[in-house]
PDB file of C-alpha atoms in Angstrom:
ATOM      1  CA  MET A   2     -21.533  21.541   4.071  1.00 68.00           C
ATOM      2  CA  THR A   3     -22.975  20.803   7.481  1.00 72.00           C
ATOM      3  CA  ALA A   4     -24.672  17.742   8.887  1.00 72.00           C
ATOM      4  CA  PRO A   5     -28.337  18.030   9.827  1.00 70.00           C
ATOM      5  CA  GLN A   6     -28.771  18.949  13.509  1.00 75.00           C
ATOM      6  CA  SER A   7     -30.413  15.583  14.090  1.00 81.00           C
ATOM      7  CA  ALA A   8     -27.362  13.737  12.713  1.00 88.00           C
ATOM      8  CA  PRO A   9     -25.263  11.872  15.294  1.00 94.00           C
ATOM      9  CA  PHE A  10     -22.083  13.358  13.822  1.00 95.00           C
ATOM     10  CA  THR A  11     -20.463  16.649  12.941  1.00 95.00           C
ATOM     11  CA  ILE A  12     -18.700  17.303   9.658  1.00 95.00           C
ATOM     12  CA  VAL A  13     -15.047  18.218  10.010  1.00 96.00           C
ATOM     13  CA  ASP A  14     -13.884  20.420   7.139  1.00 95.00           C
ATOM     14  CA  LEU A  15     -10.565  18.793   6.238  1.00 96.00           C
ATOM     15  CA  VAL A  16      -8.992  17.463   3.065  1.00 94.00           C
ATOM     16  CA  GLN A  17      -8.092  13.800   3.458  1.00 93.00           C
ATOM     17  CA  GLY A  18      -4.375  13.080   3.242  1.00 90.00           C
ATOM     18  CA  THR A  19      -3.234  16.505   4.499  1.00 94.00           C
ATOM     19  CA  GLU A  20      -1.186  17.114   7.646  1.00 93.00           C
ATOM     20  CA  SER A  21      -4.157  18.750   9.405  1.00 96.00           C
ATOM     21  CA  TRP A  22      -6.252  15.662   8.582  1.00 96.00           C
ATOM     22  CA  ARG A  23      -3.531  13.400  10.038  1.00 93.00           C
ATOM     23  CA  GLN A  24      -3.474  15.492  13.218  1.00 95.00           C
ATOM     24  CA  TRP A  25      -7.268  15.283  13.517  1.00 97.00           C
ATOM     25  CA  ARG A  26      -7.151  11.505  13.038  1.00 95.00           C
ATOM     26  CA  ALA A  27      -4.485  11.238  15.743  1.00 94.00           C
ATOM     27  CA  GLY A  28      -6.919  12.885  18.163  1.00 97.00           C
ATOM     28  CA  GLY A  29      -9.305   9.949  18.044  1.00 98.00           C
ATOM     29  CA  ILE A  30      -9.990   6.474  16.720  1.00 99.00           C
ATOM     30  CA  GLY A  31     -10.654   6.148  13.000  1.00 98.00           C
ATOM     31  CA  ALA A  32     -12.519   3.489  11.058  1.00 98.00           C
ATOM     32  CA  SER A  33      -9.294   1.903   9.805  1.00 96.00           C
ATOM     33  CA  ASP A  34      -8.246   1.347  13.453  1.00 98.00           C
ATOM     34  CA  ALA A  35     -11.366  -0.701  14.227  1.00 99.00           C
ATOM     35  CA  PRO A  36     -10.252  -4.063  12.750  1.00 98.00           C
ATOM     36  CA  ALA A  37      -7.052  -4.077  14.846  1.00 98.00           C
ATOM     37  CA  ILE A  38      -8.947  -3.123  18.004  1.00 99.00           C
ATOM     38  CA  MET A  39     -11.506  -5.868  17.318  1.00 99.00           C
ATOM     39  CA  GLY A  40      -8.781  -8.477  16.707  1.00 98.00           C
ATOM     40  CA  GLU A  41      -9.762  -8.895  13.045  1.00 98.00           C
ATOM     41  CA  ASN A  42      -6.723  -7.385  11.339  1.00 97.00           C
ATOM     42  CA  PRO A  43      -4.319 -10.189  10.356  1.00 96.00           C
ATOM     43  CA  TRP A  44      -1.443  -7.708   9.950  1.00 93.00           C
ATOM     44  CA  LYS A  45      -1.823  -5.605  13.106  1.00 95.00           C
ATOM     45  CA  SER A  46      -2.964  -6.345  16.657  1.00 97.00           C
ATOM     46  CA  ALA A  47      -4.528  -3.892  19.112  1.00 98.00           C
ATOM     47  CA  LYS A  48      -1.206  -3.968  20.980  1.00 97.00           C
ATOM     48  CA  ASP A  49       0.670  -3.023  17.781  1.00 95.00           C
ATOM     49  CA  LEU A  50      -1.791  -0.196  17.135  1.00 96.00           C
ATOM     50  CA  LEU A  51      -1.393   1.085  20.699  1.00 96.00           C
ATOM     51  CA  PHE A  52       2.403   1.113  20.248  1.00 94.00           C
ATOM     52  CA  GLU A  53       2.050   3.018  16.954  1.00 93.00           C
ATOM     53  CA  ARG A  54      -0.301   5.571  18.480  1.00 94.00           C
ATOM     54  CA  ARG A  55       2.030   6.134  21.439  1.00 93.00           C
ATOM     55  CA  ASN A  56       5.071   6.418  19.145  1.00 91.00           C
ATOM     56  CA  PRO A  57       3.800   8.226  16.031  1.00 83.00           C
ATOM     57  CA  GLU A  58       7.197   9.341  14.719  1.00 80.00           C
ATOM     58  CA  LEU A  59       8.633   5.835  14.972  1.00 76.00           C
ATOM     59  CA  ALA A  60       5.496   4.391  13.379  1.00 65.00           C
ATOM     60  CA  ARG A  61       5.683   6.918  10.526  1.00 71.00           C
ATOM     61  CA  ARG A  62       9.307   5.990   9.814  1.00 66.00           C
ATOM     62  CA  ARG A  63       8.400   2.288   9.779  1.00 70.00           C
ATOM     63  CA  GLN A  64       5.368   2.748   7.534  1.00 69.00           C
ATOM     64  CA  THR A  65       5.774   1.322   4.070  1.00 71.00           C
ATOM     65  CA  VAL A  66       3.767   2.790   1.222  1.00 71.00           C
ATOM     66  CA  THR A  67       3.248  -0.009  -1.272  1.00 78.00           C
ATOM     67  CA  SER A  68       2.514   0.325  -4.964  1.00 77.00           C
ATOM     68  CA  ALA A  69      -0.939  -1.148  -4.272  1.00 76.00           C
ATOM     69  CA  MET A  70      -1.651   1.618  -1.737  1.00 76.00           C
ATOM     70  CA  THR A  71      -0.505   4.291  -4.184  1.00 83.00           C
ATOM     71  CA  ARG A  72      -2.609   2.775  -6.962  1.00 84.00           C
ATOM     72  CA  GLY A  73      -5.657   2.670  -4.676  1.00 82.00           C
ATOM     73  CA  VAL A  74      -5.325   6.359  -3.822  1.00 85.00           C
ATOM     74  CA  MET A  75      -4.903   7.251  -7.492  1.00 92.00           C
ATOM     75  CA  LEU A  76      -7.918   5.173  -8.578  1.00 96.00           C
ATOM     76  CA  GLU A  77     -10.284   6.375  -5.857  1.00 96.00           C
ATOM     77  CA  PRO A  78     -11.629   9.451  -7.755  1.00 96.00           C
ATOM     78  CA  ARG A  79     -12.387   7.281 -10.817  1.00 97.00           C
ATOM     79  CA  ALA A  80     -13.982   4.667  -8.592  1.00 98.00           C
ATOM     80  CA  ARG A  81     -16.125   7.319  -6.881  1.00 98.00           C
ATOM     81  CA  ALA A  82     -17.278   8.623 -10.288  1.00 98.00           C
ATOM     82  CA  ALA A  83     -18.148   5.070 -11.401  1.00 98.00           C
ATOM     83  CA  TYR A  84     -20.076   4.506  -8.166  1.00 98.00           C
ATOM     84  CA  CYS A  85     -22.027   7.749  -8.665  1.00 97.00           C
ATOM     85  CA  THR A  86     -22.976   6.655 -12.174  1.00 97.00           C
ATOM     86  CA  ILE A  87     -24.103   3.195 -11.043  1.00 97.00           C
ATOM     87  CA  ARG A  88     -26.105   4.411  -8.027  1.00 96.00           C
ATOM     88  CA  GLY A  89     -27.321   7.664  -9.587  1.00 96.00           C
ATOM     89  CA  VAL A  90     -26.189   9.759  -6.627  1.00 95.00           C
ATOM     90  CA  ASN A  91     -23.489  12.335  -6.075  1.00 96.00           C
ATOM     91  CA  VAL A  92     -21.149  11.482  -3.204  1.00 97.00           C
ATOM     92  CA  ARG A  93     -18.007  13.187  -1.995  1.00 96.00           C
ATOM     93  CA  PRO A  94     -15.297  12.407   0.560  1.00 97.00           C
ATOM     94  CA  LEU A  95     -16.067  13.635   4.051  1.00 96.00           C
ATOM     95  CA  CYS A  96     -14.599  13.620   7.555  1.00 98.00           C
ATOM     96  CA  ALA A  97     -17.089  12.959  10.353  1.00 98.00           C
ATOM     97  CA  GLN A  98     -16.854  12.928  14.140  1.00 98.00           C
ATOM     98  CA  SER A  99     -19.329  11.297  16.516  1.00 98.00           C
ATOM     99  CA  ARG A 100     -21.295  13.615  18.780  1.00 97.00           C
ATOM    100  CA  ALA A 101     -21.753  10.865  21.404  1.00 97.00           C
ATOM    101  CA  HIS A 102     -18.109   9.717  21.466  1.00 98.00           C
ATOM    102  CA  GLU A 103     -15.884  12.545  20.232  1.00 97.00           C
ATOM    103  CA  TRP A 104     -12.921  10.189  19.910  1.00 98.00           C
ATOM    104  CA  MET A 105     -14.803   8.210  17.200  1.00 99.00           C
ATOM    105  CA  ARG A 106     -13.943   9.587  13.765  1.00 99.00           C
ATOM    106  CA  CYS A 107     -14.143   8.443  10.180  1.00 98.00           C
ATOM    107  CA  SER A 108     -12.977   9.588   6.773  1.00 98.00           C
ATOM    108  CA  LEU A 109     -15.628   8.482   4.323  1.00 98.00           C
ATOM    109  CA  ASP A 110     -14.671   7.685   0.736  1.00 97.00           C
ATOM    110  CA  GLY A 111     -18.040   9.032  -0.335  1.00 97.00           C
ATOM    111  CA  ILE A 112     -21.294  10.229   1.205  1.00 96.00           C
ATOM    112  CA  CYS A 113     -24.361  12.128   0.074  1.00 93.00           C
ATOM    113  CA  VAL A 114     -25.455  13.956   3.234  1.00 82.00           C
ATOM    114  CA  ASP A 115     -28.891  14.777   1.761  1.00 84.00           C
ATOM    115  CA  THR A 116     -29.801  11.101   1.293  1.00 88.00           C
ATOM    116  CA  MET A 117     -27.377   9.697   3.894  1.00 89.00           C
ATOM    117  CA  GLN A 118     -26.005   7.227   1.355  1.00 94.00           C
ATOM    118  CA  ALA A 119     -22.350   6.295   1.893  1.00 97.00           C
ATOM    119  CA  VAL A 120     -19.757   4.098   0.245  1.00 98.00           C
ATOM    120  CA  GLU A 121     -16.473   2.449   1.198  1.00 98.00           C
ATOM    121  CA  ILE A 122     -14.269   2.103  -1.886  1.00 98.00           C
ATOM    122  CA  LYS A 123     -11.520  -0.478  -2.390  1.00 97.00           C
ATOM    123  CA  CYS A 124      -9.338  -0.562  -5.496  1.00 96.00           C
ATOM    124  CA  GLY A 125      -6.985  -3.488  -4.840  1.00 93.00           C
ATOM    125  CA  PRO A 126      -6.852  -6.602  -7.033  1.00 94.00           C
ATOM    126  CA  ALA A 127      -6.662  -9.006  -4.055  1.00 93.00           C
ATOM    127  CA  ILE A 128      -9.712  -7.483  -2.353  1.00 94.00           C
ATOM    128  CA  HIS A 129     -11.570  -7.399  -5.684  1.00 96.00           C
ATOM    129  CA  ALA A 130     -10.866 -11.096  -6.292  1.00 96.00           C
ATOM    130  CA  ARG A 131     -11.719 -12.172  -2.723  1.00 96.00           C
ATOM    131  CA  THR A 132     -14.913 -10.104  -2.641  1.00 97.00           C
ATOM    132  CA  GLY A 133     -15.905 -11.332  -6.094  1.00 95.00           C
ATOM    133  CA  ARG A 134     -15.684 -14.930  -4.872  1.00 96.00           C
ATOM    134  CA  SER A 135     -17.361 -14.483  -1.483  1.00 96.00           C
ATOM    135  CA  ARG A 136     -19.760 -11.581  -2.194  1.00 94.00           C
ATOM    136  CA  THR A 137     -19.089 -10.449   1.382  1.00 96.00           C
ATOM    137  CA  VAL A 138     -16.891  -7.812   2.990  1.00 97.00           C
ATOM    138  CA  PRO A 139     -13.515  -9.329   3.917  1.00 96.00           C
ATOM    139  CA  ARG A 140     -13.338  -9.953   7.679  1.00 95.00           C
ATOM    140  CA  ALA A 141     -10.370  -7.575   8.018  1.00 95.00           C
ATOM    141  CA  LEU A 142     -12.564  -4.717   6.721  1.00 97.00           C
ATOM    142  CA  TYR A 143     -15.886  -5.468   8.422  1.00 98.00           C
ATOM    143  CA  GLY A 144     -15.066  -3.410  11.525  1.00 98.00           C
ATOM    144  CA  GLN A 145     -14.111  -0.448   9.359  1.00 98.00           C
ATOM    145  CA  LEU A 146     -17.601  -0.289   7.850  1.00 99.00           C
ATOM    146  CA  GLN A 147     -19.347  -0.876  11.175  1.00 99.00           C
ATOM    147  CA  HIS A 148     -17.258   1.885  12.816  1.00 99.00           C
ATOM    148  CA  THR A 149     -18.316   4.253  10.027  1.00 98.00           C
ATOM    149  CA  MET A 150     -21.962   3.340  10.580  1.00 98.00           C
ATOM    150  CA  ALA A 151     -21.519   3.847  14.338  1.00 99.00           C
ATOM    151  CA  VAL A 152     -20.186   7.378  13.742  1.00 98.00           C
ATOM    152  CA  THR A 153     -22.744   8.362  11.104  1.00 97.00           C
ATOM    153  CA  GLY A 154     -25.801   6.520  12.398  1.00 96.00           C
ATOM    154  CA  LEU A 155     -26.309   4.886   8.994  1.00 97.00           C
ATOM    155  CA  LEU A 156     -28.400   1.716   8.859  1.00 97.00           C
ATOM    156  CA  LYS A 157     -26.425   0.459   5.853  1.00 98.00           C
ATOM    157  CA  MET A 158     -23.640   1.533   3.548  1.00 98.00           C
ATOM    158  CA  ASP A 159     -22.294   0.378   0.217  1.00 98.00           C
ATOM    159  CA  PHE A 160     -19.093  -1.570  -0.328  1.00 99.00           C
ATOM    160  CA  PHE A 161     -17.630  -0.950  -3.791  1.00 98.00           C
ATOM    161  CA  CYS A 162     -14.643  -2.751  -5.319  1.00 98.00           C
ATOM    162  CA  TYR A 163     -13.326  -1.071  -8.434  1.00 98.00           C
ATOM    163  CA  LEU A 164     -10.611  -1.866 -10.955  1.00 97.00           C
ATOM    164  CA  PRO A 165     -10.659  -0.262 -14.427  1.00 95.00           C
ATOM    165  CA  ASP A 166     -10.206  -3.564 -16.277  1.00 94.00           C
ATOM    166  CA  ARG A 167     -12.710  -5.636 -14.261  1.00 97.00           C
ATOM    167  CA  PRO A 168     -16.444  -5.512 -13.589  1.00 97.00           C
ATOM    168  CA  PRO A 169     -17.207  -3.458 -10.474  1.00 98.00           C
ATOM    169  CA  ILE A 170     -18.529  -5.201  -7.368  1.00 98.00           C
ATOM    170  CA  LEU A 171     -21.171  -3.345  -5.383  1.00 98.00           C
ATOM    171  CA  PHE A 172     -23.427  -4.385  -2.529  1.00 97.00           C
ATOM    172  CA  SER A 173     -24.925  -2.922   0.636  1.00 98.00           C
ATOM    173  CA  VAL A 174     -23.731  -3.887   4.100  1.00 98.00           C
ATOM    174  CA  PRO A 175     -26.292  -3.633   6.918  1.00 98.00           C
ATOM    175  CA  ARG A 176     -25.598  -2.107  10.305  1.00 98.00           C
ATOM    176  CA  ASP A 177     -24.766  -4.786  12.883  1.00 99.00           C
ATOM    177  CA  ALA A 178     -26.048  -3.369  16.184  1.00 98.00           C
ATOM    178  CA  SER A 179     -24.597  -6.083  18.425  1.00 99.00           C
ATOM    179  CA  TYR A 180     -21.200  -5.794  16.723  1.00 99.00           C
ATOM    180  CA  ILE A 181     -21.277  -1.989  17.087  1.00 99.00           C
ATOM    181  CA  GLU A 182     -22.072  -2.329  20.789  1.00 99.00           C
ATOM    182  CA  ARG A 183     -18.955  -4.500  21.276  1.00 99.00           C
ATOM    183  CA  LEU A 184     -16.953  -2.194  18.990  1.00 99.00           C
ATOM    184  CA  ILE A 185     -17.753   0.925  21.022  1.00 99.00           C
ATOM    185  CA  GLU A 186     -16.918  -0.899  24.251  1.00 99.00           C
ATOM    186  CA  LYS A 187     -13.540  -2.105  22.932  1.00 99.00           C
ATOM    187  CA  GLU A 188     -12.694   1.221  21.301  1.00 99.00           C
ATOM    188  CA  ALA A 189     -13.543   3.104  24.508  1.00 99.00           C
ATOM    189  CA  ALA A 190     -11.226   0.800  26.478  1.00 98.00           C
ATOM    190  CA  PHE A 191      -8.497   1.288  23.850  1.00 98.00           C
ATOM    191  CA  TRP A 192      -8.954   5.073  23.943  1.00 98.00           C
ATOM    192  CA  ASN A 193      -8.800   5.132  27.749  1.00 98.00           C
ATOM    193  CA  GLU A 194      -5.596   3.073  27.685  1.00 98.00           C
ATOM    194  CA  LEU A 195      -4.093   5.336  25.028  1.00 97.00           C
ATOM    195  CA  CYS A 196      -4.926   8.462  27.037  1.00 96.00           C
ATOM    196  CA  ALA A 197      -3.729   7.026  30.388  1.00 92.00           C
TER     197      ALA A 197
END
């Protein structure tokens, strides 16, 4: 699969979770890095992220894989299938890299390149409960979606919370141009500091 020539991104043919995917991610800034860089991640600061990126082996040894993380990875294919049924589209995971800022990368949970419809999937009970109450993207995840829209050029994308024993939560999140402008500025500064 290739992106249309007019698309602001290129498709990178990698399987998410593999060593080659991890190496590609290390060569840029991914969507999951955005909340820390923007100061919106309550568990990790931009300074912490910079330390991790400069010391990847130490960071890897310190990383804890929780049962919630494992469950989320295991549920994602079922969640993607449920999303496809609800929306009536066929999406698949995809790695994308910005043409304008090659250090900007994202690993989409699902996208249909023909219709440019994308989804961010979350399968955790805490996120499901919080999102169900607020009907908004949790602040700690907002930058992740906006980074993805910055890379792909999308004007909106879906946010989908899925748990097998609960009703799914699905809504569209619009592109926030002023936020993306600040995001690119902060990510560029972070990238320059990382590469210095």
